[in-house]
Amino acid sequence: MIGNLIIISSPSGGGKGTLIREIFKTLDKISYSISYTTRTKREGEVDGRDYFFISQGEFSQLIDSGEFLEYAEVHGNFYGTSLRQVEAETGLGRDIILEIDVQGAHAVLAKKPDAISIFILPPSFEILRQRLTDRGTEKKKDLELRLKNSFQEVSSYKFFQYVVINREIQSASNELKTIILAERLRSIRQTEAIQDILNSFDVS
Ligand code: 5GP
């Protein structure tokens, strides 16, 4: 069985990283796409776990060699999703989460219309600002750019199939998990298992 592509977008500071870590504690057959980025590594981030941190030149080479399912410039840095990683994980029957921006979500949906798309919406602008400030990972200039970009990002919610409002980590992660589990139960995604059962009803 082929795994699903699950696109998760939110403005920076929307809390998608925390929610995703939370669902990994209890969901099986799920993996995470580790993007390539030209952004500088933050304190505490690990190369190959959070991102593959590469130079602009290396990023251009990966574009040329067709490595990316999609890539985009976000807040002044480049980010890209590895097609190879996505195919390897889904080929093993595991769902893969793509934590990408809205431009990337559009690009993936154009190529993979079966992908599941989820938008994580912060409960208010004030709370987003507070969360981003508390995170303390950005310099003032980068923080302001992310807040400015959040206006356009939140209005993109309508392009996504699902919206999870991240008021509180436990209920929001439960909602996220519920979406993923329900999508796995779509009849179209269970054709092989269903066929095996139907075959057992064939008494001829
Ligand atoms: P951050 O620098 O805070 O880790 O991420 C900034 C933004 O880039 C976030 O909205 C994140 O979802 C997005 N992003 C991370 N990886 C990718 C990717 O591979 N492709 C695209 N299009 N966006 C990404």
mmCIF file of C-alpha atoms and ligand atoms in Angstrom:
data_model
loop_
_atom_site.group_PDB
_atom_site.id
_atom_site.type_symbol
_atom_site.label_atom_id
_atom_site.label_comp_id
_atom_site.label_asym_id
_atom_site.label_seq_id
_atom_site.Cartn_x
_atom_site.Cartn_y
_atom_site.Cartn_z
ATOM 1 C CA MET A 1 0.000 0.000 0.000
ATOM 2 C CA ILE A 2 1.233 3.495 -0.859
ATOM 3 C CA GLY A 3 1.393 6.069 1.969
ATOM 4 C CA ASN A 4 -0.291 9.469 1.804
ATOM 5 C CA LEU A 5 1.278 12.888 1.379
ATOM 6 C CA ILE A 6 0.140 15.173 4.166
ATOM 7 C CA ILE A 7 0.811 18.872 3.620
ATOM 8 C CA ILE A 8 0.799 20.987 6.768
ATOM 9 C CA SER A 9 1.141 24.773 6.497
ATOM 10 C CA SER A 10 0.845 27.635 8.952
ATOM 11 C CA PRO A 11 2.422 31.021 9.456
ATOM 12 C CA SER A 12 5.793 30.897 11.280
ATOM 13 C CA GLY A 13 5.085 30.504 14.980
ATOM 14 C CA GLY A 14 1.726 28.842 14.252
ATOM 15 C CA GLY A 15 2.892 25.842 16.244
ATOM 16 C CA LYS A 16 2.869 23.194 13.538
ATOM 17 C CA GLY A 17 6.261 21.820 14.631
ATOM 18 C CA THR A 18 5.031 21.163 18.167
ATOM 19 C CA LEU A 19 1.799 19.586 16.930
ATOM 20 C CA ILE A 20 3.657 17.309 14.555
ATOM 21 C CA ARG A 21 6.045 16.153 17.322
ATOM 22 C CA GLU A 22 3.001 15.408 19.454
ATOM 23 C CA ILE A 23 1.243 13.188 16.899
ATOM 24 C CA PHE A 24 4.453 11.232 16.291
ATOM 25 C CA LYS A 25 4.188 9.964 19.865
ATOM 26 C CA THR A 26 1.092 7.917 19.117
ATOM 27 C CA LEU A 27 0.647 7.512 15.343
ATOM 28 C CA ASP A 28 2.308 4.677 13.482
ATOM 29 C CA LYS A 29 3.222 4.385 9.791
ATOM 30 C CA ILE A 30 4.096 8.064 9.644
ATOM 31 C CA SER A 31 7.260 9.883 8.623
ATOM 32 C CA TYR A 32 8.487 13.431 8.210
ATOM 33 C CA SER A 33 10.015 15.043 5.152
ATOM 34 C CA ILE A 34 13.319 16.685 6.030
ATOM 35 C CA SER A 35 13.594 19.703 3.757
ATOM 36 C CA TYR A 36 16.706 21.249 2.297
ATOM 37 C CA THR A 37 17.264 24.883 3.184
ATOM 38 C CA THR A 38 19.728 27.707 2.647
ATOM 39 C CA ARG A 39 18.682 29.230 5.985
ATOM 40 C CA THR A 40 21.313 29.468 8.726
ATOM 41 C CA LYS A 41 21.015 26.779 11.398
ATOM 42 C CA ARG A 42 19.422 27.994 14.651
ATOM 43 C CA GLU A 43 20.754 27.069 18.052
ATOM 44 C CA GLY A 44 19.546 23.586 18.931
ATOM 45 C CA GLU A 45 18.803 22.566 15.339
ATOM 46 C CA VAL A 46 20.512 19.473 13.973
ATOM 47 C CA ASP A 47 21.590 19.011 10.366
ATOM 48 C CA GLY A 48 19.802 15.984 8.895
ATOM 49 C CA ARG A 49 17.137 16.003 11.610
ATOM 50 C CA ASP A 50 15.480 19.443 11.354
ATOM 51 C CA TYR A 51 16.707 20.309 7.868
ATOM 52 C CA PHE A 52 19.574 19.587 5.527
ATOM 53 C CA PHE A 53 21.392 22.917 5.759
ATOM 54 C CA ILE A 54 23.088 23.653 2.445
ATOM 55 C CA SER A 55 24.600 26.578 0.540
ATOM 56 C CA GLN A 56 22.862 28.538 -2.193
ATOM 57 C CA GLY A 57 25.176 26.859 -4.754
ATOM 58 C CA GLU A 58 24.283 23.362 -3.528
ATOM 59 C CA PHE A 59 20.592 24.294 -3.590
ATOM 60 C CA SER A 60 20.878 25.401 -7.247
ATOM 61 C CA GLN A 61 22.550 22.089 -8.124
ATOM 62 C CA LEU A 62 19.693 20.155 -6.507
ATOM 63 C CA ILE A 63 17.182 22.186 -8.544
ATOM 64 C CA ASP A 64 19.104 21.365 -11.731
ATOM 65 C CA SER A 65 19.281 17.664 -10.924
ATOM 66 C CA GLY A 66 15.501 17.490 -10.380
ATOM 67 C CA GLU A 67 15.817 16.546 -6.702
ATOM 68 C CA PHE A 68 12.874 18.662 -5.580
ATOM 69 C CA LEU A 69 9.189 17.820 -5.580
ATOM 70 C CA GLU A 70 8.792 21.555 -4.915
ATOM 71 C CA TYR A 71 10.907 24.432 -3.700
ATOM 72 C CA ALA A 72 10.218 28.048 -2.780
ATOM 73 C CA GLU A 73 11.751 31.199 -1.396
ATOM 74 C CA VAL A 74 10.256 31.846 2.047
ATOM 75 C CA HIS A 75 11.170 34.828 4.257
ATOM 76 C CA GLY A 76 14.304 35.395 2.149
ATOM 77 C CA ASN A 77 15.657 31.805 2.236
ATOM 78 C CA PHE A 78 15.180 28.803 -0.036
ATOM 79 C CA TYR A 79 13.465 25.620 1.073
ATOM 80 C CA GLY A 80 12.829 22.451 -0.904
ATOM 81 C CA THR A 81 11.182 19.039 -0.501
ATOM 82 C CA SER A 82 13.119 15.987 -1.642
ATOM 83 C CA LEU A 83 11.156 13.956 -4.198
ATOM 84 C CA ARG A 84 13.320 10.926 -3.435
ATOM 85 C CA GLN A 85 12.480 11.023 0.284
ATOM 86 C CA VAL A 86 8.765 11.353 -0.416
ATOM 87 C CA GLU A 87 8.759 8.451 -2.864
ATOM 88 C CA ALA A 88 10.861 6.234 -0.587
ATOM 89 C CA GLU A 89 8.597 6.733 2.443
ATOM 90 C CA THR A 90 5.267 6.486 0.649
ATOM 91 C CA GLY A 91 6.583 3.448 -1.264
ATOM 92 C CA LEU A 92 7.111 1.723 2.093
ATOM 93 C CA GLY A 93 3.469 2.406 2.956
ATOM 94 C CA ARG A 94 4.207 5.218 5.367
ATOM 95 C CA ASP A 95 2.395 8.563 5.284
ATOM 96 C CA ILE A 96 4.782 11.487 5.011
ATOM 97 C CA ILE A 97 4.258 14.930 6.508
ATOM 98 C CA LEU A 98 5.438 17.893 4.454
ATOM 99 C CA GLU A 99 5.739 20.920 6.710
ATOM 100 C CA ILE A 100 5.917 23.529 3.982
ATOM 101 C CA ASP A 101 4.719 27.034 3.170
ATOM 102 C CA VAL A 102 1.652 27.971 1.141
ATOM 103 C CA GLN A 103 3.555 28.317 -2.177
ATOM 104 C CA GLY A 104 4.975 24.835 -1.660
ATOM 105 C CA ALA A 105 1.508 23.500 -0.818
ATOM 106 C CA HIS A 106 0.150 24.835 -4.135
ATOM 107 C CA ALA A 107 3.048 23.306 -6.064
ATOM 108 C CA VAL A 108 2.642 19.868 -4.441
ATOM 109 C CA LEU A 109 -1.137 19.856 -4.937
ATOM 110 C CA ALA A 110 -0.652 20.668 -8.636
ATOM 111 C CA LYS A 111 1.581 17.596 -9.022
ATOM 112 C CA LYS A 112 -0.064 15.311 -6.461
ATOM 113 C CA PRO A 113 -3.781 16.157 -6.314
ATOM 114 C CA ASP A 114 -4.410 13.275 -3.882
ATOM 115 C CA ALA A 115 -2.273 14.948 -1.209
ATOM 116 C CA ILE A 116 -4.087 15.818 2.015
ATOM 117 C CA SER A 117 -3.808 19.513 2.918
ATOM 118 C CA ILE A 118 -4.128 20.925 6.427
ATOM 119 C CA PHE A 119 -3.750 24.523 7.565
ATOM 120 C CA ILE A 120 -2.849 25.276 11.183
ATOM 121 C CA LEU A 121 -4.355 28.600 12.200
ATOM 122 C CA PRO A 122 -3.215 30.442 15.339
ATOM 123 C CA PRO A 123 -6.149 31.656 17.494
ATOM 124 C CA SER A 124 -5.280 35.331 16.899
ATOM 125 C CA PHE A 125 -2.568 37.629 15.598
ATOM 126 C CA GLU A 126 -1.646 38.621 19.158
ATOM 127 C CA ILE A 127 -1.118 35.011 20.176
ATOM 128 C CA LEU A 128 0.956 34.364 17.050
ATOM 129 C CA ARG A 129 3.135 37.363 17.858
ATOM 130 C CA GLN A 130 3.518 36.196 21.444
ATOM 131 C CA ARG A 131 4.436 32.622 20.446
ATOM 132 C CA LEU A 132 6.950 33.796 17.890
ATOM 133 C CA THR A 133 8.510 36.241 20.353
ATOM 134 C CA ASP A 134 8.633 33.626 23.144
ATOM 135 C CA ARG A 135 10.298 31.164 20.766
ATOM 136 C CA GLY A 136 13.165 33.634 20.632
ATOM 137 C CA THR A 137 14.753 32.057 17.552
ATOM 138 C CA GLU A 138 14.624 35.092 15.246
ATOM 139 C CA LYS A 139 16.449 38.393 15.251
ATOM 140 C CA LYS A 140 14.123 41.424 15.424
ATOM 141 C CA LYS A 141 14.261 42.014 11.656
ATOM 142 C CA ASP A 142 13.430 38.368 10.817
ATOM 143 C CA LEU A 143 10.652 38.306 13.399
ATOM 144 C CA GLU A 144 9.053 41.390 11.900
ATOM 145 C CA LEU A 145 9.283 39.926 8.401
ATOM 146 C CA ARG A 146 7.586 36.719 9.568
ATOM 147 C CA LEU A 147 4.802 38.669 11.276
ATOM 148 C CA LYS A 148 4.302 40.830 8.198
ATOM 149 C CA ASN A 149 4.132 37.750 5.958
ATOM 150 C CA SER A 150 1.630 36.095 8.312
ATOM 151 C CA PHE A 151 -1.182 38.397 7.080
ATOM 152 C CA GLN A 152 -1.073 36.918 3.608
ATOM 153 C CA GLU A 153 -0.362 33.410 4.889
ATOM 154 C CA VAL A 154 -3.458 33.165 7.112
ATOM 155 C CA SER A 155 -5.766 34.271 4.304
ATOM 156 C CA SER A 156 -4.571 31.232 2.309
ATOM 157 C CA TYR A 157 -6.411 28.864 4.651
ATOM 158 C CA LYS A 158 -9.176 28.506 2.047
ATOM 159 C CA PHE A 159 -6.944 26.544 -0.322
ATOM 160 C CA PHE A 160 -6.602 23.751 2.247
ATOM 161 C CA GLN A 161 -9.026 20.882 2.828
ATOM 162 C CA TYR A 162 -8.788 21.101 6.619
ATOM 163 C CA VAL A 163 -8.160 23.828 9.198
ATOM 164 C CA VAL A 164 -7.000 23.114 12.735
ATOM 165 C CA ILE A 165 -7.142 26.065 15.123
ATOM 166 C CA ASN A 166 -4.186 25.749 17.447
ATOM 167 C CA ARG A 167 -5.677 27.042 20.717
ATOM 168 C CA GLU A 168 -4.198 24.350 22.857
ATOM 169 C CA ILE A 169 -1.651 21.695 21.986
ATOM 170 C CA GLN A 170 -3.538 18.607 23.186
ATOM 171 C CA SER A 171 -6.862 19.287 21.468
ATOM 172 C CA ALA A 172 -5.203 20.598 18.295
ATOM 173 C CA SER A 173 -2.918 17.550 18.034
ATOM 174 C CA ASN A 174 -5.922 15.259 18.587
ATOM 175 C CA GLU A 175 -7.713 17.009 15.732
ATOM 176 C CA LEU A 176 -4.677 16.639 13.495
ATOM 177 C CA LYS A 177 -4.427 12.951 14.312
ATOM 178 C CA THR A 178 -8.148 12.474 13.682
ATOM 179 C CA ILE A 179 -7.802 13.942 10.179
ATOM 180 C CA ILE A 180 -4.903 11.625 9.344
ATOM 181 C CA LEU A 181 -6.715 8.550 10.670
ATOM 182 C CA ALA A 182 -9.962 9.414 8.878
ATOM 183 C CA GLU A 183 -8.120 9.951 5.588
ATOM 184 C CA ARG A 184 -6.585 6.481 5.915
ATOM 185 C CA LEU A 185 -10.089 5.021 6.163
ATOM 186 C CA ARG A 186 -11.333 6.424 2.856
ATOM 187 C CA SER A 187 -12.599 3.476 0.824
ATOM 188 C CA ILE A 188 -10.384 4.479 -2.119
ATOM 189 C CA ARG A 189 -7.318 4.130 0.124
ATOM 190 C CA GLN A 190 -8.277 0.660 1.314
ATOM 191 C CA THR A 191 -8.954 -1.027 -2.006
ATOM 192 C CA GLU A 192 -6.385 -3.833 -1.530
ATOM 193 C CA ALA A 193 -7.554 -4.790 1.969
ATOM 194 C CA ILE A 194 -11.184 -4.556 0.883
ATOM 195 C CA GLN A 195 -10.537 -6.709 -2.173
ATOM 196 C CA ASP A 196 -8.956 -9.462 -0.038
ATOM 197 C CA ILE A 197 -12.059 -9.503 2.141
ATOM 198 C CA LEU A 198 -14.403 -9.497 -0.842
ATOM 199 C CA ASN A 199 -12.459 -12.408 -2.347
ATOM 200 C CA SER A 200 -13.224 -14.434 0.757
ATOM 201 C CA PHE A 201 -16.920 -14.008 0.016
ATOM 202 C CA ASP A 202 -16.497 -15.643 -3.366
ATOM 203 C CA VAL A 203 -17.841 -19.152 -2.786
ATOM 204 C CA SER A 204 -17.812 -20.291 -6.423
HETATM 205 P P1 5GP B 1 11.565 28.061 9.355
HETATM 206 O O1 5GP B 1 12.712 28.841 8.789
HETATM 207 O O2 5GP B 1 10.835 28.806 10.427
HETATM 208 O O3 5GP B 1 11.977 26.660 9.763
HETATM 209 O O4 5GP B 1 10.521 27.846 8.174
HETATM 210 C C1 5GP B 1 10.021 28.933 7.483
HETATM 211 C C2 5GP B 1 8.915 28.523 6.552
HETATM 212 O O5 5GP B 1 9.410 27.659 5.527
HETATM 213 C C3 5GP B 1 7.796 27.733 7.244
HETATM 214 O O6 5GP B 1 6.550 28.243 6.791
HETATM 215 C C4 5GP B 1 7.994 26.325 6.742
HETATM 216 O O7 5GP B 1 6.787 25.598 6.703
HETATM 217 C C5 5GP B 1 8.529 26.574 5.357
HETATM 218 N N1 5GP B 1 9.243 25.412 4.809
HETATM 219 C C6 5GP B 1 10.029 24.528 5.455
HETATM 220 N N2 5GP B 1 10.474 23.577 4.609
HETATM 221 C C7 5GP B 1 9.928 23.856 3.402
HETATM 222 C C8 5GP B 1 10.010 23.232 2.104
HETATM 223 O O8 5GP B 1 10.646 22.221 1.878
HETATM 224 N N3 5GP B 1 9.325 23.841 1.089
HETATM 225 C C9 5GP B 1 8.584 24.982 1.276
HETATM 226 N N4 5GP B 1 7.938 25.466 0.229
HETATM 227 N N5 5GP B 1 8.478 25.582 2.476
HETATM 228 C C10 5GP B 1 9.157 25.029 3.519
#
